[in-house]
Amino acid sequence: MSDTDTRQASHDAERGSFMLPGSDAATAVAVFAPNVPRSLMSTQVRRGISRLSAHLSPRTIKASIASAIEEERAYGHGFVLIPVLLIFGVLTWLSLPFDVGIVKLALLLCIFSMAAVVCIGKFARLRAPLIAAALFTAGMLLIAVDTVRTDTVVLDAPVTTNVRGVVFSREQDDKGQWRYGVDVQQTTEPRLRRQPTKVTLVARGREDPLPIGATIEGRARLSPPSGPALPGLNDFAFDSYFKGIGAVGFFYGAPKGGEALATGETKASSPSSLATRIASMREAVGERIRAAIGGDTGALAAALVTAEERAISRETVEVLRQSGLAHVLAISGLNMALAAGTFLIGARTVLSMIPGLAHRVAIKKLAASGALLMVCTYILISGGAVSALRAWIMISIMLMAVFFDRMSISLRNVALAAIIIVAITPSAVAGPGFQMSFAATLALVAGYARWRERRETAMPAAERQRKGRGLVTGVIAGVVITSLIGGLATSVYSIAYFHRLPAYGLLANVLTMPVISIVIMPFGLFAMLLMPFGLEHYPLLAMAWGLDRMLDIARFVVTLDGEIVTGRIGHLGFVLIAAGGVLICVLRSWLALSGAVLIFAGLVSLPLERDHLPDVMISEDGRLIGLVANDAIATNRVRPSDFVFSQWQRALAVENHLKPAMLPLPEAGDPYPATEPAGKSAPPLDQEKVTAIRADLSSAIEASAAGVFVCREKQWCAARNAYGWTIVALENPRLFPALCDQADLVVTAARVDSAKCPTARARIVNAQTLRRTGAIEVRAQPDAGQTAAGMQFRTSFTALSRPWERHRAYDWRTGSFAEGQPAL
C-alpha cells in the first residue's frame, strides 16, 4: 500500500466514511486505526477472529471446563457439594404431590452407586454424574425413612374431650399462661379413635404449674395444627408432624395433676427420663434468670440461654424483627461462637498466668477442652434447635481442630455440619431456620476464605506482621462486612418466608454488635459458670444492662420506619436465587459465574411470576373473610385474628384494614332465629321470616359502600366488591337455606347441607370444604361470552396424599380416608 493510499484512507476516516458497499473488514476497522496499512490491519483482524474462534471452539470450552473442575477438586469442593445434593433430594421429595416409596428409592440408590463403582476407563467421565444422582437419591431416601419413622397421628377435626397424660415440657408466655407438652395416655368422653401421641395444651388460669414428669388431666379443646394462612405460605401442620405433635388446644379450667412418674432408678436411666431431666434443668435455668432480672429483659436473657421465647412480649419480638435483630433470639453461631470464644480466651489467659504451666502443658489445647465441654452443656440446655445444632457441630469441629493444630474455619466444616443434620433430621431442611442459618454461615466462611487468600497473596509479609495499627478500624470494618454479607445471604429467605426486610438491619447490627460481644454474651457466660454456686446475680445484672441498650438501639432503628414489606415472591425465582448464592459461595473457579447467572435469572423471573392480588380470601376455619381493594383489606371481623391477618398483610403487602359496619339486631319483630347448639337440628324458618331476612340483607348491602362488609350482629356479614359479587358470611348456620341463593359466594364455618339450597346461584364454602382445601384465594377471571367475571379458586391443598396432609381426608364415621377433592 502506497503513502498516497494511506493518506486517502486517513482522509476518508476523518470525513466519516466508515463502510461502503463492497468494502471489507479491514476498511471498516480503518476508521479507528487510519495510520495502519490495510494489509497489516487485515492480518490483525484475521488473527483476532481466529483467536476468538479458537476460544469459542467446543474443544477449548471442554478443556476449560475440565480445567475448572480439576481446580475445584484441588480445593476439595467435591465434598462440599455432598450436602447440596442431599438437600436437593430432600426438598424434591417433599415438594412432590405423592409419596415415593422407600423400596424404590433404595433400589435406585443401589443402581446409581454400583454404576458409579464400575465406571472405569473410558466411562470414568460418567462417574461424577452418577455419584451426584446417588447423593440426590440418598437425600430422598433419608426424608422418606424419616417420614415413615415419625408416623405422627394428627387429629383430623376439632373435638372436646378429657385428656390424661404426662407433662414432657412446659413453657410460660408473656401473659403468665403455661403451655404444656403432654404425652397422651388416654382420652375419654369421647374416646378418640385416632388418638394423637403428643399434644400441646395451654392452661389459661393462674394456678401453680405442674412439674415436668407429672401426670396431667382435664377437659380440653383439641384442634389439628393449622395449615397455611394463604396458599403457598407456611404449613404449620408440616412442622408439627415431624415434631410428633398431633394436636394443639387449651384446657377448660385448671388441669388436675398427679405425682411425677420418673421416680424409680430404672425410669431415671431411660432415654425419656433423661430428656425429662434435661428439660427440667433447662426450665430451672430460665426461671432463675427471669427471677434475677425480671420483665422483658429477663425473658430475653433467658431466651439467649435456653431458647424459650414465649415469655417475651409480642411488642419486643416485633421490635427486634423490624430492626433486623431477631436473629439474636435464635441460639446460633453468633451466640455459641461468642460464648466459646470468651471461654477459650479467658481460660487461656488464666492458665498462662500460672508460673511454668505454659512450658509443661499446651494451655491452648487445655482451654479448648474446657470450651468444648462448655458448648456441649450449652446445646443441652438450649433446646436443640436446628441453628443451635449447626452452631454446636461447627464450634465442636473448630475446637477439636485445635488439638491437631489444623485450620478451624473452612467450607468442609459447614458441609460436615450440614451432612450430620440432614442425616439426623432431614425434615429440618425445609424450614427457614436451617436455610437461613446455613446460608449466612456459608457466605461468611466463603467470604473469609477469599479474603484470607487475597490478603496472603497481596500483602507483603512484613506488613502482615505489624500489630496494633488500625485495630479499631479493622474491627469496625469486620463488623460491617460480616453484617452486610450475612444480611445479603439471608435476604431472599427473609422475603420468601417472612415477606419483609429490615431496611436498617445493617445499622442495627453494627451498633449492637459491640454490646453483644463485649457485655451481653460474656457476662451471660460468667453467670452460667457461677450459677451452680449461687453467684450469678451481678453478672446477670450486667447482662441485663447490655440487653436494655440493645433494645434501645432496636427501638431507635424502628423509629426510622425502615421495614420493607415485600409480599410473596415466586417459587422459581426464590429457588434460582438461593441456588445461585450457594454456587457462588461453594465454587472457586470461573464456574462460580454460573451462580451469578442463576441469581440474575431469578431476579428476572420474580416480576414475571408475581400474580395480581386475590379479590377474596377465606381463612382455613371460615371465620375470617377478606376483600382486597384500593390498598386495603376489608374483613368481616372488627378484630381479626392477628395470627392470620398479619400473615395476609405481609404476604399481600397491604397494610390498611377496613373494619365492618356493625348493625345491631332489630328489637321489634325480630325475624332472626337463635343459633342452635352444635349437633342439634332446628325446625326450618317460616316463609314470612325468610322474606324479612332477605329484605334486611338486601337493604343493608344497598346502603353500604362497595368493598366494605356490613354485619348483622351474630347472624351474617355481607359485602359487594368491584366485580359486582355479593359475598355473604353466615354466623348463624340456620340462615343457610334462606340466604344461600341471595349471594354469589356463601361462606360459613359450620357444616351445612348444600342440597338444601333452592338454587345453584352461589358458590358455597363450608366447614367440610375448608377442612380439605385449607385457606382459599378467589380471583376474578372473565368468562368467554359473559360480561360478569367468573371466580377462580386457588386452594392450599389439592391431593391430600402426603402424611402431614392426610388427616384432612379422614372420615371418623367410616374410619377410612376419603378420596378426591370437594368441588368448588
Short mmCIF file of C-alpha atoms in Angstrom, two decimals, residues 307-525:
data_model
loop_
_atom_site.label_atom_id
_atom_site.label_comp_id
_atom_site.label_asym_id
_atom_site.label_seq_id
_atom_site.Cartn_x
_atom_site.Cartn_y
_atom_site.Cartn_z
CA ALA A 307 -34.22 -20.57 73.63
CA GLU A 308 -37.57 -20.17 75.47
CA GLU A 309 -39.07 -17.20 73.64
CA ARG A 310 -42.75 -17.38 74.64
CA ALA A 311 -42.19 -15.27 77.75
CA ILE A 312 -41.02 -12.30 75.63
CA SER A 313 -43.80 -9.84 74.88
CA ARG A 314 -45.04 -9.58 71.31
CA GLU A 315 -44.09 -5.90 71.19
CA THR A 316 -40.45 -6.68 71.99
CA VAL A 317 -40.31 -9.52 69.48
CA GLU A 318 -41.80 -7.28 66.79
CA VAL A 319 -39.28 -4.51 67.58
CA LEU A 320 -36.41 -6.97 67.18
CA ARG A 321 -37.84 -8.24 63.89
CA GLN A 322 -38.39 -4.83 62.38
CA SER A 323 -34.91 -3.69 63.37
CA GLY A 324 -33.23 -6.80 61.93
CA LEU A 325 -32.10 -8.16 65.30
CA ALA A 326 -34.45 -11.15 65.52
CA HIS A 327 -31.50 -13.45 64.83
CA VAL A 328 -30.24 -12.67 68.33
CA LEU A 329 -33.17 -14.67 69.75
CA ALA A 330 -32.07 -17.80 67.91
CA ILE A 331 -29.20 -19.63 69.57
CA SER A 332 -26.97 -19.78 66.53
CA GLY A 333 -23.37 -19.33 65.50
CA LEU A 334 -23.14 -15.81 66.93
CA ASN A 335 -24.23 -16.81 70.44
CA MET A 336 -22.25 -20.02 70.60
CA ALA A 337 -19.12 -18.59 68.96
CA LEU A 338 -19.08 -15.66 71.40
CA ALA A 339 -19.62 -17.98 74.36
CA ALA A 340 -16.94 -20.43 73.21
CA GLY A 341 -14.53 -17.65 72.25
CA THR A 342 -14.98 -15.88 75.59
CA PHE A 343 -14.35 -19.11 77.49
CA LEU A 344 -11.37 -20.05 75.32
CA ILE A 345 -9.65 -16.68 75.64
CA GLY A 346 -10.48 -16.36 79.32
CA ALA A 347 -9.31 -19.85 80.22
CA ARG A 348 -6.12 -19.46 78.18
CA THR A 349 -5.37 -16.15 79.86
CA VAL A 350 -5.90 -17.56 83.34
CA LEU A 351 -3.79 -20.65 82.62
CA SER A 352 -0.96 -18.55 81.16
CA MET A 353 -0.72 -16.66 84.46
CA ILE A 354 0.22 -19.83 86.33
CA PRO A 355 4.04 -19.86 86.54
CA GLY A 356 5.69 -22.56 84.45
CA LEU A 357 2.42 -24.18 83.30
CA ALA A 358 2.70 -22.96 79.72
CA HIS A 359 6.12 -24.63 79.40
CA ARG A 360 4.80 -28.02 80.53
CA VAL A 361 1.28 -28.13 79.11
CA ALA A 362 -0.29 -26.95 75.85
CA ILE A 363 -2.63 -24.49 77.54
CA LYS A 364 -4.34 -23.64 74.25
CA LYS A 365 -5.49 -27.23 73.89
CA LEU A 366 -6.45 -27.38 77.55
CA ALA A 367 -8.57 -24.26 77.17
CA ALA A 368 -10.13 -25.74 74.02
CA SER A 369 -11.11 -28.83 76.02
CA GLY A 370 -12.93 -26.66 78.54
CA ALA A 371 -14.62 -24.67 75.79
CA LEU A 372 -15.74 -27.93 74.14
CA LEU A 373 -17.29 -29.11 77.40
CA MET A 374 -18.99 -25.73 77.79
CA VAL A 375 -20.61 -25.73 74.33
CA CYS A 376 -21.82 -29.33 74.89
CA THR A 377 -23.56 -28.16 78.05
CA TYR A 378 -24.93 -25.14 76.18
CA ILE A 379 -26.53 -27.28 73.48
CA LEU A 380 -28.22 -29.44 76.13
CA ILE A 381 -29.98 -26.52 77.81
CA SER A 382 -30.71 -24.66 74.58
CA GLY A 383 -33.44 -27.00 73.34
CA GLY A 384 -31.54 -28.33 70.32
CA ALA A 385 -32.95 -26.07 67.59
CA VAL A 386 -31.51 -26.53 64.10
CA SER A 387 -29.50 -23.31 64.20
CA ALA A 388 -28.09 -24.23 67.62
CA LEU A 389 -27.27 -27.76 66.48
CA ARG A 390 -25.48 -26.45 63.40
CA ALA A 391 -23.51 -23.99 65.51
CA TRP A 392 -22.62 -26.67 68.05
CA ILE A 393 -21.32 -29.06 65.39
CA MET A 394 -19.20 -26.38 63.73
CA ILE A 395 -17.84 -24.98 67.00
CA SER A 396 -17.04 -28.52 68.21
CA ILE A 397 -15.15 -29.26 64.98
CA MET A 398 -13.26 -25.98 65.29
CA LEU A 399 -12.28 -26.72 68.89
CA MET A 400 -11.22 -30.28 68.07
CA ALA A 401 -9.12 -28.90 65.21
CA VAL A 402 -7.08 -27.05 67.85
CA PHE A 403 -5.96 -30.44 69.26
CA PHE A 404 -4.44 -31.34 65.88
CA ASP A 405 -3.16 -27.84 65.01
CA ARG A 406 -5.38 -27.72 61.94
CA MET A 407 -7.26 -24.83 60.35
CA SER A 408 -10.61 -24.50 62.12
CA ILE A 409 -12.69 -22.38 59.71
CA SER A 410 -13.41 -23.92 56.32
CA LEU A 411 -16.20 -24.88 53.97
CA ARG A 412 -15.62 -28.50 54.95
CA ASN A 413 -16.81 -27.68 58.46
CA VAL A 414 -20.01 -26.22 57.07
CA ALA A 415 -20.51 -29.22 54.79
CA LEU A 416 -19.91 -31.72 57.59
CA ALA A 417 -22.40 -29.95 59.86
CA ALA A 418 -24.99 -29.94 57.07
CA ILE A 419 -24.46 -33.66 56.35
CA ILE A 420 -24.95 -34.55 60.02
CA ILE A 421 -28.14 -32.52 60.35
CA VAL A 422 -29.59 -33.85 57.09
CA ALA A 423 -28.85 -37.40 58.22
CA ILE A 424 -30.41 -36.88 61.68
CA THR A 425 -33.38 -34.58 60.90
CA PRO A 426 -33.83 -34.30 57.12
CA SER A 427 -37.21 -32.54 57.53
CA ALA A 428 -35.40 -29.53 59.03
CA VAL A 429 -34.04 -28.77 55.56
CA ALA A 430 -37.44 -27.34 54.54
CA GLY A 431 -37.54 -24.83 57.40
CA PRO A 432 -36.30 -21.23 57.36
CA GLY A 433 -34.13 -21.88 60.43
CA PHE A 434 -31.91 -24.37 58.61
CA GLN A 435 -31.80 -22.48 55.34
CA MET A 436 -31.06 -19.04 56.82
CA SER A 437 -28.52 -20.40 59.29
CA PHE A 438 -26.53 -22.28 56.67
CA ALA A 439 -26.86 -19.54 54.05
CA ALA A 440 -25.35 -16.98 56.42
CA THR A 441 -22.63 -19.35 57.62
CA LEU A 442 -21.74 -20.49 54.11
CA ALA A 443 -21.46 -16.90 52.87
CA LEU A 444 -19.36 -15.79 55.84
CA VAL A 445 -16.96 -18.74 55.64
CA ALA A 446 -16.58 -18.39 51.86
CA GLY A 447 -16.02 -14.65 52.19
CA TYR A 448 -13.46 -15.17 54.96
CA ALA A 449 -11.58 -17.76 52.89
CA ARG A 450 -11.33 -15.48 49.87
CA TRP A 451 -10.31 -12.50 51.99
CA ARG A 452 -7.59 -14.59 53.67
CA GLU A 453 -6.19 -15.79 50.35
CA ARG A 454 -6.22 -12.30 48.88
CA ARG A 455 -4.56 -10.90 51.99
CA GLU A 456 -1.81 -13.52 51.95
CA THR A 457 -1.03 -13.00 48.26
CA ALA A 458 -1.42 -9.23 48.03
CA MET A 459 0.04 -8.09 51.34
CA PRO A 460 3.80 -8.36 51.98
CA ALA A 461 4.95 -10.50 54.88
CA ALA A 462 6.40 -7.52 56.76
CA GLU A 463 3.04 -5.76 56.54
CA ARG A 464 1.18 -8.78 57.91
CA GLN A 465 3.47 -8.93 60.93
CA ARG A 466 2.66 -5.41 62.08
CA LYS A 467 0.33 -5.37 65.04
CA GLY A 468 -1.78 -2.71 66.64
CA ARG A 469 -2.09 -0.48 63.57
CA GLY A 470 -5.65 0.14 62.51
CA LEU A 471 -7.12 -2.16 65.19
CA VAL A 472 -10.27 -0.11 65.74
CA THR A 473 -10.91 0.46 62.06
CA GLY A 474 -10.28 -3.22 61.38
CA VAL A 475 -12.82 -4.28 63.99
CA ILE A 476 -15.42 -1.82 62.67
CA ALA A 477 -14.80 -2.93 59.09
CA GLY A 478 -15.09 -6.57 60.14
CA VAL A 479 -18.43 -5.97 61.87
CA VAL A 480 -19.80 -4.02 58.90
CA ILE A 481 -18.65 -6.56 56.32
CA THR A 482 -19.88 -9.51 58.40
CA SER A 483 -23.29 -7.94 58.89
CA LEU A 484 -23.51 -7.00 55.23
CA ILE A 485 -22.59 -10.50 53.99
CA GLY A 486 -24.93 -12.19 56.45
CA GLY A 487 -27.78 -9.82 55.58
CA LEU A 488 -27.37 -10.28 51.84
CA ALA A 489 -27.09 -14.06 52.15
CA THR A 490 -30.33 -14.36 54.14
CA SER A 491 -32.35 -11.61 52.46
CA VAL A 492 -34.00 -13.85 49.86
CA TYR A 493 -35.05 -16.31 52.60
CA SER A 494 -36.44 -13.49 54.73
CA ILE A 495 -38.51 -12.32 51.76
CA ALA A 496 -39.67 -15.84 50.85
CA TYR A 497 -40.72 -16.89 54.35
CA PHE A 498 -41.50 -13.66 56.20
CA HIS A 499 -42.25 -11.31 53.27
CA ARG A 500 -40.32 -8.39 54.72
CA LEU A 501 -36.85 -6.91 55.04
CA PRO A 502 -35.40 -4.56 57.66
CA ALA A 503 -34.02 -1.66 55.65
CA TYR A 504 -31.76 -0.55 58.51
CA GLY A 505 -30.77 -4.01 59.70
CA LEU A 506 -27.12 -3.32 58.87
CA LEU A 507 -27.15 -0.20 61.05
CA ALA A 508 -28.79 -2.05 63.94
CA ASN A 509 -26.30 -4.92 63.79
CA VAL A 510 -23.28 -2.61 63.60
CA LEU A 511 -24.49 -0.62 66.62
CA THR A 512 -25.40 -3.64 68.74
CA MET A 513 -22.52 -5.97 67.92
CA PRO A 514 -20.07 -4.34 70.39
CA VAL A 515 -22.69 -4.56 73.14
CA ILE A 516 -23.45 -8.20 72.34
CA SER A 517 -19.78 -9.18 72.02
CA ILE A 518 -18.38 -7.27 74.99
CA VAL A 519 -21.24 -7.20 77.50
CA ILE A 520 -24.20 -9.49 76.83
CA MET A 521 -22.64 -12.83 75.90
CA PRO A 522 -19.51 -12.66 78.11
CA PHE A 523 -21.46 -11.75 81.24
CA GLY A 524 -24.11 -14.29 80.33
CA LEU A 525 -21.37 -16.92 80.21
#
